[in-house]
Amino acid sequence: MSALPDHHGALALELAGELVWLLPEKALYWPRERMLVIADIHFGKAASFRALGVPVPAGTTSANLAALDRLVARHGARQVLFLGDFLHAKAAHAVSTMAAMQRWRALNPALALTLVRGNHDLHAGDPPLWLSIAMADEPMHLGPFAFCHHPDLLATGYLMAGHVHPVYRLRSGWESVLLPCFMANGQRIVLPAFGAFTGGHAVVPEADERLFVTSGDAVVEVPASPRRDGR
């Protein structure tokens, strides 16, 4: 599982004999398939909070769609695969959220979309048919990979998963910062949450795991050390 830096701050990594790019924007790109892999975008999460009376900012759906547009254009992606939790809850079907997504889809009719259902998707329900998203249950196999939402799923192939929303605390003296991270070992890689309003879970890597943090501008590997405990 070798790694080397690539353009636009991405990090090239070989997984299961395939070259993939870990992107600073918290996504993974598989060049051979021209596929963007996105975990935990949670469309409509802010709308779901507002429906419960929690005053959170609007505009996260537009921010997520704009981020997708930039990645598709930069890498020439022909397809996007979502690793679960596409919609946050039933309230994510709010008129404003659906209208923004419908406008975006009309501007990207040739882009192939696939969703591997996650736990939030089971409660929110499938996206509207007009989004033209191919639906799959986990695991979905393609090439050497098993695309899942849950990283602990038993499946053949090298797992790509989300669900955890992993972040890692980097320390420098008394200073520290939490950064989204990719977690990889010989059997699986866990992607950070892509959504603009998703939060994160501070992770403690296992002995055989490698961590790759993203600042938003570049992906770098965290050197292994006795104090790499994420706390």
Short mmCIF file of C-alpha atoms in Angstrom, two decimals:
data_model
loop_
_atom_site.label_atom_id
_atom_site.label_comp_id
_atom_site.label_asym_id
_atom_site.label_seq_id
_atom_site.Cartn_x
_atom_site.Cartn_y
_atom_site.Cartn_z
CA MET A 1 0.00 0.00 0.00
CA SER A 2 2.39 2.64 -1.28
CA ALA A 3 1.69 6.39 -1.33
CA LEU A 4 3.09 9.35 -3.23
CA PRO A 5 2.05 13.00 -3.61
CA ASP A 6 0.02 14.04 -6.63
CA HIS A 7 -1.29 17.27 -8.15
CA HIS A 8 -3.83 19.58 -6.50
CA GLY A 9 -2.72 18.38 -3.05
CA ALA A 10 -4.02 14.85 -3.64
CA LEU A 11 -2.14 11.75 -2.50
CA ALA A 12 -1.83 8.78 -4.85
CA LEU A 13 -2.24 5.42 -3.11
CA GLU A 14 -2.22 1.84 -4.34
CA LEU A 15 -5.05 -0.25 -2.90
CA ALA A 16 -5.65 -3.86 -3.92
CA GLY A 17 -3.47 -3.30 -6.98
CA GLU A 18 -5.44 -0.22 -8.08
CA LEU A 19 -4.25 3.38 -8.13
CA VAL A 20 -6.57 5.75 -6.27
CA TRP A 21 -6.21 9.38 -5.23
CA LEU A 22 -7.06 10.64 -1.76
CA LEU A 23 -8.39 14.14 -2.37
CA PRO A 24 -8.04 17.14 -0.03
CA GLU A 25 -11.77 17.76 -0.44
CA LYS A 26 -12.49 14.58 1.60
CA ALA A 27 -13.20 12.31 -1.36
CA LEU A 28 -11.48 9.49 -3.23
CA TYR A 29 -10.93 9.29 -6.99
CA TRP A 30 -10.46 6.01 -8.88
CA PRO A 31 -8.88 7.03 -12.21
CA ARG A 32 -9.40 3.76 -14.07
CA GLU A 33 -13.17 4.06 -13.64
CA ARG A 34 -13.17 7.88 -13.65
CA MET A 35 -15.15 7.54 -10.43
CA LEU A 36 -15.46 9.87 -7.46
CA VAL A 37 -16.22 8.06 -4.21
CA ILE A 38 -18.03 10.15 -1.59
CA ALA A 39 -18.96 9.13 1.97
CA ASP A 40 -21.62 10.62 4.22
CA ILE A 41 -22.74 13.70 2.32
CA HIS A 42 -25.94 13.94 4.45
CA PHE A 43 -27.98 16.14 2.13
CA GLY A 44 -30.69 17.97 4.05
CA LYS A 45 -29.14 17.62 7.50
CA ALA A 46 -29.38 21.34 8.20
CA ALA A 47 -32.99 21.35 6.96
CA SER A 48 -33.73 18.42 9.27
CA PHE A 49 -32.34 20.37 12.24
CA ARG A 50 -34.36 23.45 11.33
CA ALA A 51 -37.50 21.29 11.11
CA LEU A 52 -36.84 20.39 14.74
CA GLY A 53 -36.54 24.06 15.69
CA VAL A 54 -32.74 24.16 15.86
CA PRO A 55 -31.47 27.44 14.31
CA VAL A 56 -28.66 26.28 12.02
CA PRO A 57 -27.41 28.04 8.87
CA ALA A 58 -28.94 27.40 5.45
CA GLY A 59 -26.97 26.78 2.27
CA THR A 60 -25.25 23.48 3.08
CA THR A 61 -26.94 21.69 0.17
CA SER A 62 -25.65 24.31 -2.27
CA ALA A 63 -22.18 24.06 -0.70
CA ASN A 64 -22.15 20.27 -1.11
CA LEU A 65 -23.29 20.48 -4.73
CA ALA A 66 -20.73 23.17 -5.56
CA ALA A 67 -17.98 21.01 -4.02
CA LEU A 68 -19.12 18.08 -6.15
CA ASP A 69 -19.10 20.25 -9.28
CA ARG A 70 -15.51 21.34 -8.63
CA LEU A 71 -14.29 17.77 -8.20
CA VAL A 72 -16.13 16.45 -11.26
CA ALA A 73 -14.69 19.25 -13.40
CA ARG A 74 -11.15 18.99 -12.01
CA HIS A 75 -10.82 15.23 -12.44
CA GLY A 76 -13.09 14.64 -15.43
CA ALA A 77 -15.21 12.18 -13.46
CA ARG A 78 -17.90 10.29 -15.30
CA GLN A 79 -19.54 8.77 -12.24
CA VAL A 80 -20.02 9.42 -8.52
CA LEU A 81 -20.50 6.63 -6.01
CA PHE A 82 -21.97 7.59 -2.62
CA LEU A 83 -21.03 5.33 0.30
CA GLY A 84 -24.29 5.74 2.16
CA ASP A 85 -26.09 8.48 4.11
CA PHE A 86 -27.02 10.46 1.01
CA LEU A 87 -30.09 11.97 2.69
CA HIS A 88 -29.97 12.67 6.40
CA ALA A 89 -33.63 12.08 7.36
CA LYS A 90 -37.17 12.23 6.00
CA ALA A 91 -37.11 16.00 6.61
CA ALA A 92 -34.28 16.17 4.06
CA HIS A 93 -37.00 15.95 1.40
CA ALA A 94 -37.72 19.64 2.12
CA VAL A 95 -38.81 21.67 -0.90
CA SER A 96 -35.73 23.92 -0.92
CA THR A 97 -33.32 20.96 -0.65
CA MET A 98 -35.03 19.01 -3.40
CA ALA A 99 -35.24 22.06 -5.67
CA ALA A 100 -31.49 22.69 -5.38
CA MET A 101 -30.73 19.05 -6.15
CA GLN A 102 -33.12 19.03 -9.11
CA ARG A 103 -31.44 22.11 -10.62
CA TRP A 104 -28.03 20.49 -10.14
CA ARG A 105 -29.12 17.23 -11.74
CA ALA A 106 -30.54 19.08 -14.76
CA LEU A 107 -27.09 20.61 -15.30
CA ASN A 108 -25.35 17.21 -14.99
CA PRO A 109 -27.58 14.76 -16.87
CA ALA A 110 -24.74 12.54 -18.14
CA LEU A 111 -23.08 12.03 -14.76
CA ALA A 112 -23.73 8.47 -13.52
CA LEU A 113 -24.75 8.37 -9.83
CA THR A 114 -24.83 5.32 -7.57
CA LEU A 115 -25.83 5.14 -3.91
CA VAL A 116 -24.91 2.27 -1.60
CA ARG A 117 -27.54 2.55 1.11
CA GLY A 118 -26.44 3.48 4.63
CA ASN A 119 -28.25 3.59 7.94
CA HIS A 120 -29.62 7.12 7.40
CA ASP A 121 -30.88 6.17 3.93
CA LEU A 122 -33.01 3.43 5.47
CA HIS A 123 -34.83 6.07 7.56
CA ALA A 124 -34.85 8.89 5.00
CA GLY A 125 -35.99 6.71 2.11
CA ASP A 126 -34.53 6.50 -1.38
CA PRO A 127 -33.86 9.73 -3.30
CA PRO A 128 -36.54 10.87 -5.78
CA LEU A 129 -36.59 9.01 -9.09
CA TRP A 130 -35.86 12.21 -11.04
CA LEU A 131 -32.33 12.22 -9.57
CA SER A 132 -31.65 9.04 -11.60
CA ILE A 133 -29.51 7.42 -8.93
CA ALA A 134 -28.80 3.70 -9.20
CA MET A 135 -29.47 2.11 -5.81
CA ALA A 136 -27.51 -0.74 -4.25
CA ASP A 137 -27.33 -2.51 -0.91
CA GLU A 138 -23.95 -3.03 0.72
CA PRO A 139 -21.61 -4.50 -0.31
CA MET A 140 -21.49 -3.43 -3.95
CA HIS A 141 -18.62 -5.10 -5.80
CA LEU A 142 -16.67 -3.53 -8.63
CA GLY A 143 -13.16 -4.64 -9.56
CA PRO A 144 -11.22 -5.55 -6.39
CA PHE A 145 -13.37 -3.29 -4.20
CA ALA A 146 -16.41 -3.88 -2.00
CA PHE A 147 -18.19 -0.56 -1.60
CA CYS A 148 -19.99 -0.34 1.74
CA HIS A 149 -21.32 2.15 4.24
CA HIS A 150 -20.29 0.25 7.37
CA PRO A 151 -16.55 -0.48 7.68
CA ASP A 152 -17.07 -3.58 9.83
CA LEU A 153 -19.16 -5.40 7.21
CA LEU A 154 -18.00 -8.89 6.31
CA ALA A 155 -17.48 -8.96 2.56
CA THR A 156 -15.04 -10.29 -0.02
CA GLY A 157 -12.78 -7.74 -1.65
CA TYR A 158 -11.05 -4.61 -0.39
CA LEU A 159 -13.62 -2.52 1.51
CA MET A 160 -14.27 1.17 0.91
CA ALA A 161 -16.56 2.55 3.59
CA GLY A 162 -17.73 5.61 5.48
CA HIS A 163 -20.09 5.90 8.47
CA VAL A 164 -17.42 6.80 11.05
CA HIS A 165 -16.79 10.46 10.04
CA PRO A 166 -13.16 10.05 11.18
CA VAL A 167 -11.10 13.03 12.35
CA TYR A 168 -7.64 13.00 13.92
CA ARG A 169 -6.08 15.39 16.43
CA LEU A 170 -2.68 16.65 15.39
CA ARG A 171 -0.58 18.17 18.17
CA SER A 172 2.34 20.58 18.17
CA GLY A 173 3.39 21.50 21.68
CA TRP A 174 0.35 23.01 23.40
CA GLU A 175 -1.44 23.53 20.07
CA SER A 176 -3.76 20.97 18.49
CA VAL A 177 -6.21 20.74 15.62
CA LEU A 178 -8.79 18.19 14.54
CA LEU A 179 -8.57 17.29 10.85
CA PRO A 180 -10.67 14.95 8.70
CA CYS A 181 -8.78 11.79 7.85
CA PHE A 182 -8.71 8.63 5.77
CA MET A 183 -7.97 5.40 7.66
CA ALA A 184 -6.45 2.52 5.70
CA ASN A 185 -5.05 -0.93 6.32
CA GLY A 186 -4.61 -4.05 4.22
CA GLN A 187 -8.33 -4.88 4.21
CA ARG A 188 -10.20 -1.58 4.06
CA ILE A 189 -10.16 2.20 3.79
CA VAL A 190 -12.56 4.47 5.68
CA LEU A 191 -13.29 7.84 4.09
CA PRO A 192 -13.98 11.09 5.95
CA ALA A 193 -17.46 12.57 5.80
CA PHE A 194 -17.84 14.76 2.72
CA GLY A 195 -20.86 16.81 3.83
CA ALA A 196 -20.54 20.44 4.87
CA PHE A 197 -22.55 19.92 8.09
CA THR A 198 -21.63 16.47 9.34
CA GLY A 199 -19.28 16.73 12.32
CA GLY A 200 -16.55 14.22 13.07
CA HIS A 201 -15.53 11.42 15.40
CA ALA A 202 -11.99 11.49 16.81
CA VAL A 203 -10.40 8.14 16.01
CA VAL A 204 -7.73 6.01 17.62
CA PRO A 205 -5.96 4.06 14.86
CA GLU A 206 -5.22 0.38 15.21
CA ALA A 207 -1.60 -0.76 15.08
CA ASP A 208 -1.89 -1.78 11.42
CA GLU A 209 -3.72 1.35 10.24
CA ARG A 210 -2.29 4.29 8.35
CA LEU A 211 -3.83 7.74 8.73
CA PHE A 212 -3.96 10.40 6.03
CA VAL A 213 -5.22 13.80 7.18
CA THR A 214 -6.50 16.59 4.97
CA SER A 215 -6.19 20.29 5.65
CA GLY A 216 -8.50 21.09 2.74
CA ASP A 217 -5.47 21.96 0.62
CA ALA A 218 -3.38 18.76 0.80
CA VAL A 219 -3.51 15.18 2.04
CA VAL A 220 -0.53 14.03 4.10
CA GLU A 221 0.24 10.82 5.96
CA VAL A 222 0.54 11.00 9.74
CA PRO A 223 3.85 9.41 10.78
CA ALA A 224 3.46 6.40 13.04
CA SER A 225 4.63 7.02 16.60
CA PRO A 226 3.95 5.71 20.12
CA ARG A 227 1.93 8.90 20.83
CA ARG A 228 -0.29 8.70 17.73
CA ASP A 229 -3.37 8.07 19.86
CA GLY A 230 -5.80 10.66 18.43
CA ARG A 231 -6.71 11.98 21.90
#
